[in-house]
């Protein structure tokens, strides 16, 4: 079993829809949680960063972490065609004294105009 | 800042040839990572460095792969000899524990798309 599980999609939604992207994980030591967005033929870029449990909002994007369930989500409100990309969740355990981030395999999202 | 720079952007080579991928991290970052991305396996960490020293190379697939970081502004990933199954996109990323966004935030380069025929 992988440490981080993410549905690969593809997920296709109409413009303006609310999108929910999710990841589950098995390592309870993960403390930092991130979402990266990767456009086709580009490198991943950081979209959201959260520490421990709770919600974080940035414009149309909301990241949610539920450590008790080992479940994280990314919500996109009023989705736009420009949101079409692959979204990768990522998380890390800081107790090891070094940076090693574990990535999900990514969910491909297509927003149809 | 120009961000993480990788070269070449595309590489097509024949099986058995040596391939060298290059990376220039963001100035001031003390961590550098090499990843490989394929459709089947997603993003895989190959090796990472801290202050130019290799810390964890457990993701390097086999002895054909080697990585070096001779100084804080340059790293190479070498494959010798290359095989068709090495075809993938190779990303370099860098980070700093003092990053204002948050620790462990990694910044990726545009990647090198490698095709081994």
mmCIF file with all atom_site columns, C-alpha atoms in Angstrom:
data_model
loop_
_atom_site.group_PDB
_atom_site.id
_atom_site.type_symbol
_atom_site.label_atom_id
_atom_site.label_alt_id
_atom_site.label_comp_id
_atom_site.label_asym_id
_atom_site.label_entity_id
_atom_site.label_seq_id
_atom_site.pdbx_PDB_ins_code
_atom_site.Cartn_x
_atom_site.Cartn_y
_atom_site.Cartn_z
_atom_site.occupancy
_atom_site.B_iso_or_equiv
_atom_site.pdbx_formal_charge
_atom_site.auth_seq_id
_atom_site.auth_comp_id
_atom_site.auth_asym_id
_atom_site.auth_atom_id
_atom_site.pdbx_PDB_model_num
ATOM 1   C CA . UNK A 1 1   ? 0.000   0.000  0.000   1.00 0.00 ? 1   UNK A CA 1
ATOM 2   C CA . UNK A 1 2   ? 1.271   3.453  -0.895  1.00 0.00 ? 2   UNK A CA 1
ATOM 3   C CA . UNK A 1 3   ? 1.762   6.036  1.847   1.00 0.00 ? 3   UNK A CA 1
ATOM 4   C CA . UNK A 1 4   ? -0.363  8.518  -0.085  1.00 0.00 ? 4   UNK A CA 1
ATOM 5   C CA . UNK A 1 5   ? -3.335  7.545  -2.232  1.00 0.00 ? 5   UNK A CA 1
ATOM 6   C CA . UNK A 1 6   ? -4.922  9.833  -4.789  1.00 0.00 ? 6   UNK A CA 1
ATOM 7   C CA . UNK A 1 7   ? -7.548  9.094  -7.411  1.00 0.00 ? 7   UNK A CA 1
ATOM 8   C CA . UNK A 1 8   ? -5.917  9.697  -10.818 1.00 0.00 ? 8   UNK A CA 1
ATOM 9   C CA . UNK A 1 9   ? -9.159  10.784 -12.483 1.00 0.00 ? 9   UNK A CA 1
ATOM 10  C CA . UNK A 1 10  ? -9.600  12.252 -14.995 1.00 0.00 ? 10  UNK A CA 1
ATOM 11  C CA . UNK A 1 11  ? -12.214 14.495 -13.486 1.00 0.00 ? 11  UNK A CA 1
ATOM 12  C CA . UNK A 1 12  ? -14.266 16.522 -15.952 1.00 0.00 ? 12  UNK A CA 1
ATOM 13  C CA . UNK A 1 13  ? -16.540 19.344 -14.742 1.00 0.00 ? 13  UNK A CA 1
ATOM 14  C CA . UNK A 1 14  ? -18.403 22.260 -16.335 1.00 0.00 ? 14  UNK A CA 1
ATOM 15  C CA . UNK A 1 15  ? -17.130 25.782 -15.829 1.00 0.00 ? 15  UNK A CA 1
ATOM 16  C CA . UNK A 1 16  ? -18.406 27.282 -12.585 1.00 0.00 ? 16  UNK A CA 1
ATOM 17  C CA . UNK A 1 17  ? -18.690 23.967 -10.761 1.00 0.00 ? 17  UNK A CA 1
ATOM 18  C CA . UNK A 1 18  ? -17.262 23.284 -7.320  1.00 0.00 ? 18  UNK A CA 1
ATOM 19  C CA . UNK A 1 19  ? -14.430 20.776 -7.517  1.00 0.00 ? 19  UNK A CA 1
ATOM 20  C CA . UNK A 1 20  ? -13.353 18.486 -4.699  1.00 0.00 ? 20  UNK A CA 1
ATOM 21  C CA . UNK A 1 21  ? -9.977  16.741 -4.871  1.00 0.00 ? 21  UNK A CA 1
ATOM 22  C CA . UNK A 1 22  ? -8.896  14.322 -2.171  1.00 0.00 ? 22  UNK A CA 1
ATOM 23  C CA . UNK A 1 23  ? -6.009  12.299 -0.814  1.00 0.00 ? 23  UNK A CA 1
ATOM 24  C CA . UNK A 1 24  ? -5.711  9.729  1.934   1.00 0.00 ? 24  UNK A CA 1
ATOM 25  C CA . UNK A 1 25  ? -2.519  8.805  3.718   1.00 0.00 ? 25  UNK A CA 1
ATOM 26  C CA . UNK A 1 26  ? -1.300  6.208  6.154   1.00 0.00 ? 26  UNK A CA 1
ATOM 27  C CA . UNK A 1 27  ? 1.629   7.889  7.964   1.00 0.00 ? 27  UNK A CA 1
ATOM 28  C CA . UNK A 1 28  ? 0.297   9.622  11.065  1.00 0.00 ? 28  UNK A CA 1
ATOM 29  C CA . UNK A 1 29  ? 3.594   11.526 11.417  1.00 0.00 ? 29  UNK A CA 1
ATOM 30  C CA . UNK A 1 30  ? 2.824   13.762 8.450   1.00 0.00 ? 30  UNK A CA 1
ATOM 31  C CA . UNK A 1 31  ? 2.473   17.352 9.658   1.00 0.00 ? 31  UNK A CA 1
ATOM 32  C CA . UNK A 1 32  ? 2.860   19.528 6.581   1.00 0.00 ? 32  UNK A CA 1
ATOM 33  C CA . UNK A 1 33  ? 0.360   19.236 3.747   1.00 0.00 ? 33  UNK A CA 1
ATOM 34  C CA . UNK A 1 34  ? 0.585   20.786 0.324   1.00 0.00 ? 34  UNK A CA 1
ATOM 35  C CA . UNK A 1 35  ? -1.222  20.909 -2.972  1.00 0.00 ? 35  UNK A CA 1
ATOM 36  C CA . UNK A 1 36  ? 0.705   21.371 -6.189  1.00 0.00 ? 36  UNK A CA 1
ATOM 37  C CA . UNK A 1 37  ? -0.753  22.218 -9.572  1.00 0.00 ? 37  UNK A CA 1
ATOM 38  C CA . UNK A 1 38  ? 0.937   20.936 -12.705 1.00 0.00 ? 38  UNK A CA 1
ATOM 39  C CA . UNK A 1 39  ? 0.017   22.205 -16.126 1.00 0.00 ? 39  UNK A CA 1
ATOM 40  C CA . UNK A 1 40  ? 0.735   20.011 -19.119 1.00 0.00 ? 40  UNK A CA 1
ATOM 41  C CA . UNK A 1 41  ? 4.466   19.840 -19.892 1.00 0.00 ? 41  UNK A CA 1
ATOM 42  C CA . UNK A 1 42  ? 5.351   22.047 -16.923 1.00 0.00 ? 42  UNK A CA 1
ATOM 43  C CA . UNK A 1 43  ? 6.829   21.450 -13.480 1.00 0.00 ? 43  UNK A CA 1
ATOM 44  C CA . UNK A 1 44  ? 4.576   21.257 -10.412 1.00 0.00 ? 44  UNK A CA 1
ATOM 45  C CA . UNK A 1 45  ? 3.994   24.578 -8.665  1.00 0.00 ? 45  UNK A CA 1
ATOM 46  C CA . UNK A 1 46  ? 2.902   25.056 -5.090  1.00 0.00 ? 46  UNK A CA 1
ATOM 47  C CA . UNK A 1 47  ? -0.750  26.024 -4.773  1.00 0.00 ? 47  UNK A CA 1
ATOM 48  C CA . UNK A 1 48  ? -1.598  25.645 -1.083  1.00 0.00 ? 48  UNK A CA 1
ATOM 49  C CA . UNK A 1 49  ? 0.369   24.926 2.085   1.00 0.00 ? 49  UNK A CA 1
ATOM 50  C CA . UNK A 1 50  ? -1.097  23.955 5.458   1.00 0.00 ? 50  UNK A CA 1
ATOM 51  C CA . UNK A 1 51  ? 0.297   22.808 8.752   1.00 0.00 ? 51  UNK A CA 1
ATOM 52  C CA . UNK A 1 52  ? -1.501  20.152 10.827  1.00 0.00 ? 52  UNK A CA 1
ATOM 53  C CA . UNK A 1 53  ? -5.316  20.068 10.848  1.00 0.00 ? 53  UNK A CA 1
ATOM 54  C CA . UNK A 1 54  ? -7.818  22.679 9.805   1.00 0.00 ? 54  UNK A CA 1
ATOM 55  C CA . UNK A 1 55  ? -8.816  24.757 6.821   1.00 0.00 ? 55  UNK A CA 1
ATOM 56  C CA . UNK A 1 56  ? -6.968  27.321 4.780   1.00 0.00 ? 56  UNK A CA 1
ATOM 57  C CA . UNK A 1 57  ? -8.547  29.541 2.166   1.00 0.00 ? 57  UNK A CA 1
ATOM 58  C CA . UNK A 1 58  ? -6.887  31.431 -0.682  1.00 0.00 ? 58  UNK A CA 1
ATOM 59  C CA . UNK A 1 59  ? -9.241  33.025 -3.162  1.00 0.00 ? 59  UNK A CA 1
ATOM 60  C CA . UNK A 1 60  ? -11.250 30.311 -4.867  1.00 0.00 ? 60  UNK A CA 1
ATOM 61  C CA . UNK A 1 61  ? -9.169  27.556 -3.269  1.00 0.00 ? 61  UNK A CA 1
ATOM 62  C CA . UNK A 1 62  ? -9.694  25.933 0.127   1.00 0.00 ? 62  UNK A CA 1
ATOM 63  C CA . UNK A 1 63  ? -7.427  23.273 1.589   1.00 0.00 ? 63  UNK A CA 1
ATOM 64  C CA . UNK A 1 64  ? -8.764  21.066 4.341   1.00 0.00 ? 64  UNK A CA 1
ATOM 65  C CA . UNK A 1 65  ? -6.872  18.639 6.550   1.00 0.00 ? 65  UNK A CA 1
ATOM 66  C CA . UNK A 1 66  ? -8.470  16.022 8.784   1.00 0.00 ? 66  UNK A CA 1
ATOM 67  C CA . UNK A 1 67  ? -5.658  14.268 10.609  1.00 0.00 ? 67  UNK A CA 1
ATOM 68  C CA . UNK A 1 68  ? -7.992  12.032 12.588  1.00 0.00 ? 68  UNK A CA 1
ATOM 69  C CA . UNK A 1 69  ? -9.193  10.497 9.334   1.00 0.00 ? 69  UNK A CA 1
ATOM 70  C CA . UNK A 1 70  ? -5.851  10.899 7.516   1.00 0.00 ? 70  UNK A CA 1
ATOM 71  C CA . UNK A 1 71  ? -7.671  12.701 4.750   1.00 0.00 ? 71  UNK A CA 1
ATOM 72  C CA . UNK A 1 72  ? -6.948  15.962 2.948   1.00 0.00 ? 72  UNK A CA 1
ATOM 73  C CA . UNK A 1 73  ? -9.020  17.849 0.420   1.00 0.00 ? 73  UNK A CA 1
ATOM 74  C CA . UNK A 1 74  ? -8.717  20.724 -2.005  1.00 0.00 ? 74  UNK A CA 1
ATOM 75  C CA . UNK A 1 75  ? -11.862 22.579 -3.013  1.00 0.00 ? 75  UNK A CA 1
ATOM 76  C CA . UNK A 1 76  ? -12.032 24.850 -6.022  1.00 0.00 ? 76  UNK A CA 1
ATOM 77  C CA . UNK A 1 77  ? -15.004 27.195 -6.212  1.00 0.00 ? 77  UNK A CA 1
ATOM 78  C CA . UNK A 1 78  ? -16.286 28.700 -9.461  1.00 0.00 ? 78  UNK A CA 1
ATOM 79  C CA . UNK A 1 79  ? -13.915 26.523 -11.464 1.00 0.00 ? 79  UNK A CA 1
ATOM 80  C CA . UNK A 1 80  ? -12.422 28.036 -14.611 1.00 0.00 ? 80  UNK A CA 1
ATOM 81  C CA . UNK A 1 81  ? -10.971 26.470 -17.773 1.00 0.00 ? 81  UNK A CA 1
ATOM 82  C CA . UNK A 1 82  ? -7.593  27.793 -16.607 1.00 0.00 ? 82  UNK A CA 1
ATOM 83  C CA . UNK A 1 83  ? -7.855  25.435 -13.619 1.00 0.00 ? 83  UNK A CA 1
ATOM 84  C CA . UNK A 1 84  ? -7.489  22.485 -15.991 1.00 0.00 ? 84  UNK A CA 1
ATOM 85  C CA . UNK A 1 85  ? -4.336  20.767 -14.783 1.00 0.00 ? 85  UNK A CA 1
ATOM 86  C CA . UNK A 1 86  ? -3.119  17.852 -12.709 1.00 0.00 ? 86  UNK A CA 1
ATOM 87  C CA . UNK A 1 87  ? -3.301  18.412 -8.956  1.00 0.00 ? 87  UNK A CA 1
ATOM 88  C CA . UNK A 1 88  ? -0.849  16.589 -6.725  1.00 0.00 ? 88  UNK A CA 1
ATOM 89  C CA . UNK A 1 89  ? -1.181  16.356 -2.980  1.00 0.00 ? 89  UNK A CA 1
ATOM 90  C CA . UNK A 1 90  ? 2.033   16.238 -0.981  1.00 0.00 ? 90  UNK A CA 1
ATOM 91  C CA . UNK A 1 91  ? 2.917   15.828 2.651   1.00 0.00 ? 91  UNK A CA 1
ATOM 92  C CA . UNK A 1 92  ? 5.933   15.582 4.907   1.00 0.00 ? 92  UNK A CA 1
ATOM 93  C CA . UNK A 1 93  ? 7.053   14.469 8.328   1.00 0.00 ? 93  UNK A CA 1
ATOM 94  C CA . UNK A 1 94  ? 9.352   17.069 9.908   1.00 0.00 ? 94  UNK A CA 1
ATOM 95  C CA . UNK A 1 95  ? 10.511  14.848 12.764  1.00 0.00 ? 95  UNK A CA 1
ATOM 96  C CA . UNK A 1 96  ? 13.138  13.136 10.660  1.00 0.00 ? 96  UNK A CA 1
ATOM 97  C CA . UNK A 1 97  ? 15.262  16.250 10.642  1.00 0.00 ? 97  UNK A CA 1
ATOM 98  C CA . UNK A 1 98  ? 15.319  16.481 6.872   1.00 0.00 ? 98  UNK A CA 1
ATOM 99  C CA . UNK A 1 99  ? 13.034  17.361 4.005   1.00 0.00 ? 99  UNK A CA 1
ATOM 100 C CA . UNK A 1 100 ? 11.427  14.417 2.274   1.00 0.00 ? 100 UNK A CA 1
ATOM 101 C CA . UNK A 1 101 ? 8.076   15.110 0.726   1.00 0.00 ? 101 UNK A CA 1
ATOM 102 C CA . UNK A 1 102 ? 5.776   12.277 -0.342  1.00 0.00 ? 102 UNK A CA 1
ATOM 103 C CA . UNK A 1 103 ? 3.622   13.054 -3.364  1.00 0.00 ? 103 UNK A CA 1
ATOM 104 C CA . UNK A 1 104 ? 0.356   11.562 -4.516  1.00 0.00 ? 104 UNK A CA 1
ATOM 105 C CA . UNK A 1 105 ? 0.178   10.421 -8.122  1.00 0.00 ? 105 UNK A CA 1
ATOM 106 C CA . UNK A 1 106 ? -2.045  13.371 -9.076  1.00 0.00 ? 106 UNK A CA 1
ATOM 107 C CA . UNK A 1 107 ? -5.637  13.916 -10.224 1.00 0.00 ? 107 UNK A CA 1
ATOM 108 C CA . UNK A 1 108 ? -6.144  15.252 -13.713 1.00 0.00 ? 108 UNK A CA 1
ATOM 109 C CA . UNK A 1 109 ? -8.852  17.915 -13.828 1.00 0.00 ? 109 UNK A CA 1
ATOM 110 C CA . UNK A 1 110 ? -10.546 19.260 -16.916 1.00 0.00 ? 110 UNK A CA 1
ATOM 111 C CA . UNK A 1 111 ? -12.901 22.252 -16.677 1.00 0.00 ? 111 UNK A CA 1
ATOM 112 C CA . UNK A 1 112 ? -15.114 22.490 -19.732 1.00 0.00 ? 112 UNK A CA 1
ATOM 113 C CA . UNK A 1 113 ? -16.203 25.982 -20.883 1.00 0.00 ? 113 UNK A CA 1
ATOM 114 C CA . UNK B 2 1   ? 14.776  35.125 -9.257  1.00 0.00 ? 1   UNK B CA 1
ATOM 115 C CA . UNK B 2 2   ? 14.799  32.980 -12.401 1.00 0.00 ? 2   UNK B CA 1
ATOM 116 C CA . UNK B 2 3   ? 13.606  29.913 -10.533 1.00 0.00 ? 3   UNK B CA 1
ATOM 117 C CA . UNK B 2 4   ? 15.071  26.453 -10.926 1.00 0.00 ? 4   UNK B CA 1
ATOM 118 C CA . UNK B 2 5   ? 16.775  26.045 -14.279 1.00 0.00 ? 5   UNK B CA 1
ATOM 119 C CA . UNK B 2 6   ? 17.129  22.719 -16.024 1.00 0.00 ? 6   UNK B CA 1
ATOM 120 C CA . UNK B 2 7   ? 18.853  21.740 -19.238 1.00 0.00 ? 7   UNK B CA 1
ATOM 121 C CA . UNK B 2 8   ? 18.317  20.345 -21.720 1.00 0.00 ? 8   UNK B CA 1
ATOM 122 C CA . UNK B 2 9   ? 14.522  20.628 -21.919 1.00 0.00 ? 9   UNK B CA 1
ATOM 123 C CA . UNK B 2 10  ? 14.320  17.695 -24.308 1.00 0.00 ? 10  UNK B CA 1
ATOM 124 C CA . UNK B 2 11  ? 16.755  14.865 -24.889 1.00 0.00 ? 11  UNK B CA 1
ATOM 125 C CA . UNK B 2 12  ? 16.433  12.048 -27.384 1.00 0.00 ? 12  UNK B CA 1
ATOM 126 C CA . UNK B 2 13  ? 19.134  9.412  -27.320 1.00 0.00 ? 13  UNK B CA 1
ATOM 127 C CA . UNK B 2 14  ? 19.741  5.838  -28.263 1.00 0.00 ? 14  UNK B CA 1
ATOM 128 C CA . UNK B 2 15  ? 19.933  2.939  -25.896 1.00 0.00 ? 15  UNK B CA 1
ATOM 129 C CA . UNK B 2 16  ? 23.396  2.539  -24.437 1.00 0.00 ? 16  UNK B CA 1
ATOM 130 C CA . UNK B 2 17  ? 24.336  6.197  -24.660 1.00 0.00 ? 17  UNK B CA 1
ATOM 131 C CA . UNK B 2 18  ? 25.279  8.358  -21.697 1.00 0.00 ? 18  UNK B CA 1
ATOM 132 C CA . UNK B 2 19  ? 22.813  11.059 -20.704 1.00 0.00 ? 19  UNK B CA 1
ATOM 133 C CA . UNK B 2 20  ? 23.592  14.025 -18.460 1.00 0.00 ? 20  UNK B CA 1
ATOM 134 C CA . UNK B 2 21  ? 20.859  16.242 -17.062 1.00 0.00 ? 21  UNK B CA 1
ATOM 135 C CA . UNK B 2 22  ? 21.715  19.556 -15.448 1.00 0.00 ? 22  UNK B CA 1
ATOM 136 C CA . UNK B 2 23  ? 20.116  21.704 -12.778 1.00 0.00 ? 23  UNK B CA 1
ATOM 137 C CA . UNK B 2 24  ? 20.704  25.124 -11.253 1.00 0.00 ? 24  UNK B CA 1
ATOM 138 C CA . UNK B 2 25  ? 18.730  25.574 -8.014  1.00 0.00 ? 25  UNK B CA 1
ATOM 139 C CA . UNK B 2 26  ? 17.307  28.818 -6.688  1.00 0.00 ? 26  UNK B CA 1
ATOM 140 C CA . UNK B 2 27  ? 20.052  30.915 -5.117  1.00 0.00 ? 27  UNK B CA 1
ATOM 141 C CA . UNK B 2 28  ? 20.179  30.486 -1.363  1.00 0.00 ? 28  UNK B CA 1
ATOM 142 C CA . UNK B 2 29  ? 18.331  27.176 -1.290  1.00 0.00 ? 29  UNK B CA 1
ATOM 143 C CA . UNK B 2 30  ? 20.189  24.469 0.586   1.00 0.00 ? 30  UNK B CA 1
ATOM 144 C CA . UNK B 2 31  ? 18.198  21.434 -0.537  1.00 0.00 ? 31  UNK B CA 1
ATOM 145 C CA . UNK B 2 32  ? 18.145  19.990 -4.038  1.00 0.00 ? 32  UNK B CA 1
ATOM 146 C CA . UNK B 2 33  ? 15.991  17.118 -5.244  1.00 0.00 ? 33  UNK B CA 1
ATOM 147 C CA . UNK B 2 34  ? 15.896  14.986 -8.376  1.00 0.00 ? 34  UNK B CA 1
ATOM 148 C CA . UNK B 2 35  ? 12.568  13.402 -9.339  1.00 0.00 ? 35  UNK B CA 1
ATOM 149 C CA . UNK B 2 36  ? 11.373  11.205 -12.165 1.00 0.00 ? 36  UNK B CA 1
ATOM 150 C CA . UNK B 2 37  ? 7.783   11.375 -13.384 1.00 0.00 ? 37  UNK B CA 1
ATOM 151 C CA . UNK B 2 38  ? 5.972   8.786  -15.474 1.00 0.00 ? 38  UNK B CA 1
ATOM 152 C CA . UNK B 2 39  ? 2.311   8.137  -16.117 1.00 0.00 ? 39  UNK B CA 1
ATOM 153 C CA . UNK B 2 40  ? 2.489   4.771  -14.422 1.00 0.00 ? 40  UNK B CA 1
ATOM 154 C CA . UNK B 2 41  ? 4.448   5.660  -11.294 1.00 0.00 ? 41  UNK B CA 1
ATOM 155 C CA . UNK B 2 42  ? 3.829   9.361  -10.839 1.00 0.00 ? 42  UNK B CA 1
ATOM 156 C CA . UNK B 2 43  ? 6.501   11.529 -9.230  1.00 0.00 ? 43  UNK B CA 1
ATOM 157 C CA . UNK B 2 44  ? 9.334   9.509  -7.715  1.00 0.00 ? 44  UNK B CA 1
ATOM 158 C CA . UNK B 2 45  ? 12.131  10.951 -5.611  1.00 0.00 ? 45  UNK B CA 1
ATOM 159 C CA . UNK B 2 46  ? 15.484  9.705  -6.879  1.00 0.00 ? 46  UNK B CA 1
ATOM 160 C CA . UNK B 2 47  ? 17.961  11.518 -4.627  1.00 0.00 ? 47  UNK B CA 1
ATOM 161 C CA . UNK B 2 48  ? 18.294  14.681 -2.610  1.00 0.00 ? 48  UNK B CA 1
ATOM 162 C CA . UNK B 2 49  ? 21.144  16.818 -1.346  1.00 0.00 ? 49  UNK B CA 1
ATOM 163 C CA . UNK B 2 50  ? 21.542  19.109 1.631   1.00 0.00 ? 50  UNK B CA 1
ATOM 164 C CA . UNK B 2 51  ? 24.348  21.653 1.424   1.00 0.00 ? 51  UNK B CA 1
ATOM 165 C CA . UNK B 2 52  ? 25.778  19.772 -1.593  1.00 0.00 ? 52  UNK B CA 1
ATOM 166 C CA . UNK B 2 53  ? 25.941  16.460 0.313   1.00 0.00 ? 53  UNK B CA 1
ATOM 167 C CA . UNK B 2 54  ? 23.797  13.504 -0.836  1.00 0.00 ? 54  UNK B CA 1
ATOM 168 C CA . UNK B 2 55  ? 21.418  12.622 1.990   1.00 0.00 ? 55  UNK B CA 1
ATOM 169 C CA . UNK B 2 56  ? 19.141  9.965  0.596   1.00 0.00 ? 56  UNK B CA 1
ATOM 170 C CA . UNK B 2 57  ? 19.724  8.120  -2.675  1.00 0.00 ? 57  UNK B CA 1
ATOM 171 C CA . UNK B 2 58  ? 17.443  5.189  -1.932  1.00 0.00 ? 58  UNK B CA 1
ATOM 172 C CA . UNK B 2 59  ? 15.251  6.129  -4.879  1.00 0.00 ? 59  UNK B CA 1
ATOM 173 C CA . UNK B 2 60  ? 18.004  5.789  -7.457  1.00 0.00 ? 60  UNK B CA 1
ATOM 174 C CA . UNK B 2 61  ? 16.861  2.810  -9.513  1.00 0.00 ? 61  UNK B CA 1
ATOM 175 C CA . UNK B 2 62  ? 20.219  1.170  -10.094 1.00 0.00 ? 62  UNK B CA 1
ATOM 176 C CA . UNK B 2 63  ? 23.918  1.717  -10.546 1.00 0.00 ? 63  UNK B CA 1
ATOM 177 C CA . UNK B 2 64  ? 23.383  3.178  -13.988 1.00 0.00 ? 64  UNK B CA 1
ATOM 178 C CA . UNK B 2 65  ? 22.143  6.341  -12.292 1.00 0.00 ? 65  UNK B CA 1
ATOM 179 C CA . UNK B 2 66  ? 24.463  8.761  -10.515 1.00 0.00 ? 66  UNK B CA 1
ATOM 180 C CA . UNK B 2 67  ? 24.083  12.319 -9.239  1.00 0.00 ? 67  UNK B CA 1
ATOM 181 C CA . UNK B 2 68  ? 26.547  14.961 -8.158  1.00 0.00 ? 68  UNK B CA 1
ATOM 182 C CA . UNK B 2 69  ? 26.405  18.421 -6.684  1.00 0.00 ? 69  UNK B CA 1
ATOM 183 C CA . UNK B 2 70  ? 29.888  19.952 -6.921  1.00 0.00 ? 70  UNK B CA 1
ATOM 184 C CA . UNK B 2 71  ? 28.713  23.328 -5.598  1.00 0.00 ? 71  UNK B CA 1
ATOM 185 C CA . UNK B 2 72  ? 25.618  25.113 -4.318  1.00 0.00 ? 72  UNK B CA 1
ATOM 186 C CA . UNK B 2 73  ? 24.538  26.299 -7.751  1.00 0.00 ? 73  UNK B CA 1
ATOM 187 C CA . UNK B 2 74  ? 24.883  23.186 -9.905  1.00 0.00 ? 74  UNK B CA 1
ATOM 188 C CA . UNK B 2 75  ? 23.885  19.542 -9.953  1.00 0.00 ? 75  UNK B CA 1
ATOM 189 C CA . UNK B 2 76  ? 23.923  16.760 -12.533 1.00 0.00 ? 76  UNK B CA 1
ATOM 190 C CA . UNK B 2 77  ? 22.044  13.508 -12.941 1.00 0.00 ? 77  UNK B CA 1
ATOM 191 C CA . UNK B 2 78  ? 23.793  11.013 -15.180 1.00 0.00 ? 78  UNK B CA 1
ATOM 192 C CA . UNK B 2 79  ? 22.471  7.818  -16.720 1.00 0.00 ? 79  UNK B CA 1
ATOM 193 C CA . UNK B 2 80  ? 25.047  5.457  -18.187 1.00 0.00 ? 80  UNK B CA 1
ATOM 194 C CA . UNK B 2 81  ? 24.162  3.380  -20.104 1.00 0.00 ? 81  UNK B CA 1
ATOM 195 C CA . UNK B 2 82  ? 20.649  4.576  -20.862 1.00 0.00 ? 82  UNK B CA 1
ATOM 196 C CA . UNK B 2 83  ? 17.775  2.172  -21.521 1.00 0.00 ? 83  UNK B CA 1
ATOM 197 C CA . UNK B 2 84  ? 14.303  2.687  -23.076 1.00 0.00 ? 84  UNK B CA 1
ATOM 198 C CA . UNK B 2 85  ? 12.675  2.216  -19.667 1.00 0.00 ? 85  UNK B CA 1
ATOM 199 C CA . UNK B 2 86  ? 14.483  5.349  -18.469 1.00 0.00 ? 86  UNK B CA 1
ATOM 200 C CA . UNK B 2 87  ? 12.235  7.437  -20.725 1.00 0.00 ? 87  UNK B CA 1
ATOM 201 C CA . UNK B 2 88  ? 10.441  9.890  -18.439 1.00 0.00 ? 88  UNK B CA 1
ATOM 202 C CA . UNK B 2 89  ? 10.358  13.530 -17.388 1.00 0.00 ? 89  UNK B CA 1
ATOM 203 C CA . UNK B 2 90  ? 13.094  14.335 -14.896 1.00 0.00 ? 90  UNK B CA 1
ATOM 204 C CA . UNK B 2 91  ? 12.519  17.233 -12.537 1.00 0.00 ? 91  UNK B CA 1
ATOM 205 C CA . UNK B 2 92  ? 14.903  19.094 -10.326 1.00 0.00 ? 92  UNK B CA 1
ATOM 206 C CA . UNK B 2 93  ? 13.540  20.962 -7.312  1.00 0.00 ? 93  UNK B CA 1
ATOM 207 C CA . UNK B 2 94  ? 15.076  23.080 -4.586  1.00 0.00 ? 94  UNK B CA 1
ATOM 208 C CA . UNK B 2 95  ? 13.972  24.305 -1.199  1.00 0.00 ? 95  UNK B CA 1
ATOM 209 C CA . UNK B 2 96  ? 15.011  26.077 1.970   1.00 0.00 ? 96  UNK B CA 1
ATOM 210 C CA . UNK B 2 97  ? 13.977  25.438 5.550   1.00 0.00 ? 97  UNK B CA 1
ATOM 211 C CA . UNK B 2 98  ? 13.760  29.210 5.901   1.00 0.00 ? 98  UNK B CA 1
ATOM 212 C CA . UNK B 2 99  ? 11.187  29.544 3.123   1.00 0.00 ? 99  UNK B CA 1
ATOM 213 C CA . UNK B 2 100 ? 8.586   32.179 3.953   1.00 0.00 ? 100 UNK B CA 1
ATOM 214 C CA . UNK B 2 101 ? 5.740   30.060 2.580   1.00 0.00 ? 101 UNK B CA 1
ATOM 215 C CA . UNK B 2 102 ? 6.531   27.129 4.783   1.00 0.00 ? 102 UNK B CA 1
ATOM 216 C CA . UNK B 2 103 ? 9.237   24.656 5.483   1.00 0.00 ? 103 UNK B CA 1
ATOM 217 C CA . UNK B 2 104 ? 9.537   21.775 3.041   1.00 0.00 ? 104 UNK B CA 1
ATOM 218 C CA . UNK B 2 105 ? 8.091   23.842 0.185   1.00 0.00 ? 105 UNK B CA 1
ATOM 219 C CA . UNK B 2 106 ? 9.790   22.669 -2.973  1.00 0.00 ? 106 UNK B CA 1
ATOM 220 C CA . UNK B 2 107 ? 10.178  24.700 -6.148  1.00 0.00 ? 107 UNK B CA 1
ATOM 221 C CA . UNK B 2 108 ? 10.364  22.724 -9.346  1.00 0.00 ? 108 UNK B CA 1
ATOM 222 C CA . UNK B 2 109 ? 12.155  23.349 -12.587 1.00 0.00 ? 109 UNK B CA 1
ATOM 223 C CA . UNK B 2 110 ? 10.465  22.884 -15.972 1.00 0.00 ? 110 UNK B CA 1
ATOM 224 C CA . UNK B 2 111 ? 11.802  19.353 -16.336 1.00 0.00 ? 111 UNK B CA 1
ATOM 225 C CA . UNK B 2 112 ? 13.814  17.452 -18.921 1.00 0.00 ? 112 UNK B CA 1
ATOM 226 C CA . UNK B 2 113 ? 11.819  15.150 -21.167 1.00 0.00 ? 113 UNK B CA 1
ATOM 227 C CA . UNK B 2 114 ? 14.051  12.157 -21.886 1.00 0.00 ? 114 UNK B CA 1
ATOM 228 C CA . UNK B 2 115 ? 13.343  9.681  -24.654 1.00 0.00 ? 115 UNK B CA 1
ATOM 229 C CA . UNK B 2 116 ? 15.616  6.662  -25.019 1.00 0.00 ? 116 UNK B CA 1
ATOM 230 C CA . UNK B 2 117 ? 15.121  4.823  -28.306 1.00 0.00 ? 117 UNK B CA 1
#
